[in-house]
Amino acid sequence: MILIGEDLNVMSGDFARVIKEQEPGPVQECVAQQTKNGMDYLDVNVGPVKKDPEGTMEWIINTVQEVTDLPLCLDTTNPVAMEAGLKFCQKKALINSASGATESMETMLPLAAKYSADVVLSVINDAGLPADADERAASIMESAAVANELGIPNEDIWVDAVLLPIGVDQRQVTAYLEFIQMLPDLLPGAKSTCGLSNLSYGAPKELKSLLNRTFLVMIGRYNQHSTIVSGFDQELIRLIRGEVPEIVELIHRAMDEEDMDISALPQKELEYVKTAQVLMGKSLYSHSWLEV
């Protein structure tokens, strides 16, 4: 699975000030560590960047590329900033993101075509987020057709089925899993992706990583192509790189609803099994699901 490091983000830590004041040290330290930890892409999230979008993007892209040769995922809602960033990328960039909403299709998709960039295309449309897998399929087929008409091939499209926080809608996890299994037949050549941390938004801080790691193993089983993750979560990286096969096997067994004597499991393994059961909808989500 392709891992996209999410940690260079204006919403995280002190990066808003660092980017505003153009301090290269913290940016390059974050980039170097994510690169060292095995990320395949780096997400550069500058938000809406309203003040001097061209100058800001030129500075941050060049600052990042001084210490890594990884391809970049450009994350901004400002199309002016997005185009400025694309101009300075030394490798084929990934636009994060476009959607089936009219404004997005009119601004972000033409940039992907103009700069021969890959593009994250979400299933969101003018009506919002489709409710189930079939509606997600209909939505992405419509927006992908527009992308194709602009000259963007399926191979350059990274489809985001969109994860909601599990505390908001537990049932949507099943819809997500159903959709990513449908995608290869819907859009041959297209890639699947998601922002993993969306799933655990609102969960207790000490449980966020457990949710994210468990779900990453689950979507990995269904051959999801890529995921935007924390480039600092060492256990998550080890799991998806196949370095903890016993945990992966346990999660798969929970997905298959195998009979297991979970009372005999060590605490860490028990937590992964219970979390997989919650994500599969076999038990109700609450902030205390591990205590049940």
Short mmCIF file of N, CA, C and O in Angstrom, two decimals, residues 80-159:
data_model
loop_
_atom_site.label_atom_id
_atom_site.label_comp_id
_atom_site.label_asym_id
_atom_site.label_seq_id
_atom_site.Cartn_x
_atom_site.Cartn_y
_atom_site.Cartn_z
N VAL A 80 -5.67 28.86 -6.92
CA VAL A 80 -4.51 29.67 -7.26
C VAL A 80 -3.26 29.11 -6.59
O VAL A 80 -2.20 28.97 -7.22
N ALA A 81 -3.39 28.76 -5.31
CA ALA A 81 -2.27 28.15 -4.60
C ALA A 81 -1.93 26.79 -5.19
O ALA A 81 -0.76 26.42 -5.33
N MET A 82 -2.95 26.02 -5.56
CA MET A 82 -2.72 24.70 -6.13
C MET A 82 -1.90 24.81 -7.42
O MET A 82 -0.90 24.08 -7.60
N GLU A 83 -2.28 25.72 -8.29
CA GLU A 83 -1.55 25.86 -9.54
C GLU A 83 -0.12 26.33 -9.30
O GLU A 83 0.83 25.85 -9.94
N ALA A 84 0.06 27.24 -8.35
CA ALA A 84 1.41 27.70 -8.03
C ALA A 84 2.27 26.54 -7.54
O ALA A 84 3.44 26.41 -7.92
N GLY A 85 1.70 25.69 -6.70
CA GLY A 85 2.44 24.55 -6.19
C GLY A 85 2.82 23.57 -7.28
O GLY A 85 3.93 23.04 -7.31
N LEU A 86 1.89 23.34 -8.21
CA LEU A 86 2.15 22.41 -9.31
C LEU A 86 3.33 22.85 -10.17
O LEU A 86 4.09 22.04 -10.68
N LYS A 87 3.49 24.15 -10.30
CA LYS A 87 4.58 24.68 -11.13
C LYS A 87 5.96 24.33 -10.58
O LYS A 87 6.92 24.25 -11.34
N PHE A 88 6.05 24.15 -9.26
CA PHE A 88 7.36 23.97 -8.64
C PHE A 88 7.66 22.51 -8.27
O PHE A 88 8.77 22.23 -7.81
N CYS A 89 6.70 21.61 -8.47
CA CYS A 89 6.95 20.21 -8.15
C CYS A 89 7.91 19.60 -9.16
O CYS A 89 7.71 19.70 -10.37
N GLN A 90 8.95 18.94 -8.66
CA GLN A 90 9.95 18.33 -9.53
C GLN A 90 9.50 16.96 -10.04
O GLN A 90 10.03 16.46 -11.04
N LYS A 91 8.56 16.35 -9.35
CA LYS A 91 8.00 15.07 -9.78
C LYS A 91 6.50 15.22 -10.00
O LYS A 91 5.89 16.20 -9.56
N LYS A 92 5.92 14.25 -10.66
CA LYS A 92 4.48 14.28 -10.90
C LYS A 92 3.74 14.39 -9.58
O LYS A 92 3.90 13.56 -8.69
N ALA A 93 2.93 15.42 -9.46
CA ALA A 93 2.26 15.71 -8.20
C ALA A 93 0.89 15.03 -8.14
O ALA A 93 0.33 14.60 -9.15
N LEU A 94 0.38 14.95 -6.92
CA LEU A 94 -0.97 14.45 -6.67
C LEU A 94 -1.80 15.59 -6.10
O LEU A 94 -1.44 16.17 -5.06
N ILE A 95 -2.87 15.97 -6.78
CA ILE A 95 -3.75 17.04 -6.31
C ILE A 95 -4.72 16.48 -5.28
O ILE A 95 -5.44 15.52 -5.54
N ASN A 96 -4.74 17.08 -4.11
CA ASN A 96 -5.65 16.66 -3.04
C ASN A 96 -6.48 17.87 -2.59
O ASN A 96 -6.01 18.67 -1.80
N SER A 97 -7.66 18.02 -3.11
CA SER A 97 -8.38 17.01 -3.87
C SER A 97 -9.43 17.70 -4.73
O SER A 97 -9.68 18.90 -4.61
N ALA A 98 -10.08 16.90 -5.57
CA ALA A 98 -11.24 17.33 -6.33
C ALA A 98 -12.43 16.48 -5.91
O ALA A 98 -12.29 15.52 -5.15
N SER A 99 -13.59 16.84 -6.39
CA SER A 99 -14.79 16.06 -6.09
C SER A 99 -15.78 16.22 -7.23
O SER A 99 -15.51 16.91 -8.22
N GLY A 100 -16.94 15.60 -7.06
CA GLY A 100 -17.98 15.72 -8.05
C GLY A 100 -18.81 16.98 -7.90
O GLY A 100 -19.74 17.20 -8.69
N ALA A 101 -18.48 17.82 -6.92
CA ALA A 101 -19.16 19.10 -6.78
C ALA A 101 -18.78 20.01 -7.95
O ALA A 101 -17.63 20.03 -8.39
N THR A 102 -19.73 20.75 -8.45
CA THR A 102 -19.53 21.54 -9.67
C THR A 102 -18.32 22.47 -9.57
O THR A 102 -17.48 22.50 -10.48
N GLU A 103 -18.20 23.22 -8.49
CA GLU A 103 -17.09 24.16 -8.35
C GLU A 103 -15.75 23.45 -8.39
O GLU A 103 -14.80 23.92 -9.02
N SER A 104 -15.67 22.32 -7.74
CA SER A 104 -14.42 21.57 -7.73
C SER A 104 -14.06 21.05 -9.11
O SER A 104 -12.90 21.12 -9.54
N MET A 105 -15.04 20.53 -9.82
CA MET A 105 -14.78 20.01 -11.16
C MET A 105 -14.34 21.13 -12.11
O MET A 105 -13.55 20.91 -13.02
N GLU A 106 -14.83 22.33 -11.85
CA GLU A 106 -14.50 23.45 -12.73
C GLU A 106 -13.15 24.07 -12.42
O GLU A 106 -12.60 24.80 -13.25
N THR A 107 -12.60 23.80 -11.22
CA THR A 107 -11.34 24.43 -10.84
C THR A 107 -10.19 23.43 -10.74
O THR A 107 -9.14 23.63 -11.36
N MET A 108 -10.37 22.35 -10.00
CA MET A 108 -9.28 21.42 -9.75
C MET A 108 -9.01 20.45 -10.90
O MET A 108 -7.86 20.18 -11.24
N LEU A 109 -10.07 19.93 -11.52
CA LEU A 109 -9.85 18.96 -12.60
C LEU A 109 -9.09 19.57 -13.79
O LEU A 109 -8.19 18.93 -14.33
N PRO A 110 -9.40 20.79 -14.21
CA PRO A 110 -8.60 21.37 -15.29
C PRO A 110 -7.12 21.53 -14.93
O PRO A 110 -6.26 21.43 -15.81
N LEU A 111 -6.81 21.76 -13.66
CA LEU A 111 -5.41 21.86 -13.26
C LEU A 111 -4.71 20.51 -13.39
O LEU A 111 -3.55 20.44 -13.80
N ALA A 112 -5.41 19.45 -13.04
CA ALA A 112 -4.83 18.12 -13.19
C ALA A 112 -4.52 17.84 -14.65
O ALA A 112 -3.47 17.29 -15.00
N ALA A 113 -5.43 18.23 -15.53
CA ALA A 113 -5.21 18.02 -16.96
C ALA A 113 -4.07 18.90 -17.47
O ALA A 113 -3.20 18.44 -18.22
N LYS A 114 -4.04 20.16 -17.07
CA LYS A 114 -3.03 21.11 -17.55
C LYS A 114 -1.62 20.69 -17.17
O LYS A 114 -0.69 20.82 -17.96
N TYR A 115 -1.46 20.18 -15.94
CA TYR A 115 -0.12 19.86 -15.44
C TYR A 115 0.17 18.35 -15.44
O TYR A 115 1.17 17.93 -14.87
N SER A 116 -0.70 17.58 -16.06
CA SER A 116 -0.53 16.12 -16.12
C SER A 116 -0.29 15.54 -14.73
O SER A 116 0.57 14.68 -14.52
N ALA A 117 -1.06 16.03 -13.77
CA ALA A 117 -0.95 15.58 -12.39
C ALA A 117 -1.95 14.48 -12.10
O ALA A 117 -3.00 14.37 -12.76
N ASP A 118 -1.64 13.66 -11.11
CA ASP A 118 -2.64 12.75 -10.57
C ASP A 118 -3.60 13.57 -9.72
O ASP A 118 -3.25 14.67 -9.24
N VAL A 119 -4.80 13.06 -9.50
CA VAL A 119 -5.78 13.82 -8.73
C VAL A 119 -6.61 12.89 -7.85
O VAL A 119 -7.07 11.84 -8.28
N VAL A 120 -6.76 13.28 -6.59
CA VAL A 120 -7.69 12.61 -5.69
C VAL A 120 -9.09 13.12 -6.03
O VAL A 120 -9.34 14.32 -6.00
N LEU A 121 -9.97 12.20 -6.36
CA LEU A 121 -11.33 12.56 -6.75
C LEU A 121 -12.30 11.86 -5.79
O LEU A 121 -12.41 10.64 -5.79
N SER A 122 -12.96 12.65 -4.97
CA SER A 122 -13.84 12.05 -3.96
C SER A 122 -15.23 11.81 -4.53
O SER A 122 -15.62 12.36 -5.56
N VAL A 123 -15.98 10.99 -3.82
CA VAL A 123 -17.34 10.65 -4.25
C VAL A 123 -18.36 11.73 -3.87
O VAL A 123 -19.53 11.62 -4.23
N ILE A 124 -17.92 12.77 -3.18
CA ILE A 124 -18.82 13.86 -2.83
C ILE A 124 -19.30 14.57 -4.10
O ILE A 124 -18.53 14.76 -5.04
N ASN A 125 -20.56 14.97 -4.11
CA ASN A 125 -21.10 15.72 -5.23
C ASN A 125 -21.91 16.90 -4.71
O ASN A 125 -21.84 17.22 -3.51
N ASP A 126 -22.64 17.56 -5.58
CA ASP A 126 -23.39 18.75 -5.15
C ASP A 126 -24.42 18.44 -4.07
O ASP A 126 -24.81 19.33 -3.30
N ALA A 127 -24.85 17.21 -3.99
CA ALA A 127 -25.84 16.81 -2.98
C ALA A 127 -25.18 16.39 -1.67
O ALA A 127 -25.86 16.12 -0.69
N GLY A 128 -23.85 16.32 -1.65
CA GLY A 128 -23.14 15.92 -0.44
C GLY A 128 -22.52 14.54 -0.59
O GLY A 128 -22.20 14.11 -1.70
N LEU A 129 -22.37 13.85 0.53
CA LEU A 129 -21.79 12.51 0.52
C LEU A 129 -22.86 11.46 0.27
O LEU A 129 -23.83 11.37 1.03
N PRO A 130 -22.72 10.64 -0.78
CA PRO A 130 -23.70 9.58 -1.04
C PRO A 130 -23.81 8.63 0.15
O PRO A 130 -22.83 8.36 0.85
N ALA A 131 -25.00 8.10 0.35
CA ALA A 131 -25.30 7.36 1.57
C ALA A 131 -24.73 5.94 1.58
O ALA A 131 -24.35 5.44 2.64
N ASP A 132 -24.68 5.28 0.44
CA ASP A 132 -24.26 3.88 0.44
C ASP A 132 -23.30 3.61 -0.71
O ASP A 132 -22.94 4.50 -1.48
N ALA A 133 -22.87 2.36 -0.83
CA ALA A 133 -21.88 2.00 -1.84
C ALA A 133 -22.39 2.23 -3.26
O ALA A 133 -21.65 2.72 -4.12
N ASP A 134 -23.65 1.89 -3.52
CA ASP A 134 -24.19 2.05 -4.88
C ASP A 134 -24.27 3.53 -5.27
O ASP A 134 -23.97 3.90 -6.42
N GLU A 135 -24.66 4.38 -4.34
CA GLU A 135 -24.74 5.81 -4.63
C GLU A 135 -23.34 6.41 -4.80
O GLU A 135 -23.13 7.30 -5.63
N ARG A 136 -22.37 5.91 -4.03
CA ARG A 136 -20.99 6.34 -4.23
C ARG A 136 -20.51 5.96 -5.63
O ARG A 136 -19.82 6.73 -6.30
N ALA A 137 -20.88 4.75 -6.06
CA ALA A 137 -20.49 4.28 -7.38
C ALA A 137 -21.06 5.18 -8.48
O ALA A 137 -20.36 5.56 -9.42
N ALA A 138 -22.33 5.52 -8.36
CA ALA A 138 -22.97 6.37 -9.37
C ALA A 138 -22.30 7.74 -9.42
O ALA A 138 -22.06 8.30 -10.49
N SER A 139 -21.98 8.27 -8.24
CA SER A 139 -21.36 9.60 -8.17
C SER A 139 -19.98 9.61 -8.81
O SER A 139 -19.65 10.50 -9.60
N ILE A 140 -19.16 8.63 -8.48
CA ILE A 140 -17.78 8.64 -9.00
C ILE A 140 -17.77 8.38 -10.50
O ILE A 140 -16.90 8.91 -11.22
N MET A 141 -18.71 7.62 -11.01
CA MET A 141 -18.77 7.38 -12.45
C MET A 141 -19.06 8.68 -13.20
O MET A 141 -18.48 8.94 -14.26
N GLU A 142 -19.92 9.50 -12.64
CA GLU A 142 -20.25 10.78 -13.27
C GLU A 142 -19.05 11.73 -13.28
O GLU A 142 -18.72 12.33 -14.30
N SER A 143 -18.39 11.87 -12.13
CA SER A 143 -17.27 12.81 -12.06
C SER A 143 -16.04 12.28 -12.80
O SER A 143 -15.29 13.06 -13.41
N ALA A 144 -15.84 10.96 -12.80
CA ALA A 144 -14.72 10.40 -13.55
C ALA A 144 -14.92 10.60 -15.05
O ALA A 144 -13.95 10.79 -15.79
N ALA A 145 -16.17 10.57 -15.51
CA ALA A 145 -16.45 10.80 -16.93
C ALA A 145 -16.03 12.22 -17.32
O ALA A 145 -15.48 12.44 -18.41
N VAL A 146 -16.29 13.17 -16.43
CA VAL A 146 -15.86 14.56 -16.69
C VAL A 146 -14.34 14.63 -16.75
O VAL A 146 -13.76 15.26 -17.64
N ALA A 147 -13.67 13.95 -15.82
CA ALA A 147 -12.21 13.93 -15.81
C ALA A 147 -11.66 13.32 -17.10
O ALA A 147 -10.72 13.85 -17.71
N ASN A 148 -12.25 12.22 -17.53
CA ASN A 148 -11.82 11.57 -18.76
C ASN A 148 -11.98 12.49 -19.97
O ASN A 148 -11.11 12.54 -20.85
N GLU A 149 -13.07 13.24 -20.00
CA GLU A 149 -13.32 14.16 -21.11
C GLU A 149 -12.26 15.27 -21.15
O GLU A 149 -11.95 15.80 -22.23
N LEU A 150 -11.68 15.59 -20.00
CA LEU A 150 -10.63 16.60 -19.93
C LEU A 150 -9.25 16.03 -20.29
O LEU A 150 -8.27 16.76 -20.32
N GLY A 151 -9.21 14.72 -20.52
CA GLY A 151 -7.95 14.09 -20.86
C GLY A 151 -7.24 13.44 -19.70
O GLY A 151 -6.07 13.05 -19.81
N ILE A 152 -7.92 13.31 -18.55
CA ILE A 152 -7.34 12.66 -17.37
C ILE A 152 -7.70 11.18 -17.40
O ILE A 152 -8.88 10.83 -17.27
N PRO A 153 -6.74 10.30 -17.58
CA PRO A 153 -7.06 8.87 -17.65
C PRO A 153 -7.38 8.30 -16.28
O PRO A 153 -7.02 8.89 -15.24
N ASN A 154 -8.04 7.17 -16.24
CA ASN A 154 -8.36 6.52 -14.97
C ASN A 154 -7.11 6.29 -14.13
O ASN A 154 -7.16 6.37 -12.90
N GLU A 155 -6.00 5.99 -14.78
CA GLU A 155 -4.75 5.69 -14.06
C GLU A 155 -4.24 6.88 -13.25
O GLU A 155 -3.45 6.70 -12.33
N ASP A 156 -4.70 8.09 -13.58
CA ASP A 156 -4.30 9.29 -12.84
C ASP A 156 -5.32 9.70 -11.79
O ASP A 156 -5.16 10.73 -11.14
N ILE A 157 -6.38 8.92 -11.63
CA ILE A 157 -7.44 9.24 -10.68
C ILE A 157 -7.30 8.37 -9.43
O ILE A 157 -7.24 7.14 -9.52
N TRP A 158 -7.26 9.01 -8.27
CA TRP A 158 -7.21 8.32 -6.98
C TRP A 158 -8.55 8.56 -6.31
O TRP A 158 -8.86 9.69 -5.90
N VAL A 159 -9.37 7.55 -6.22
CA VAL A 159 -10.74 7.71 -5.75
C VAL A 159 -10.81 7.65 -4.22
O VAL A 159 -10.34 6.70 -3.59
#
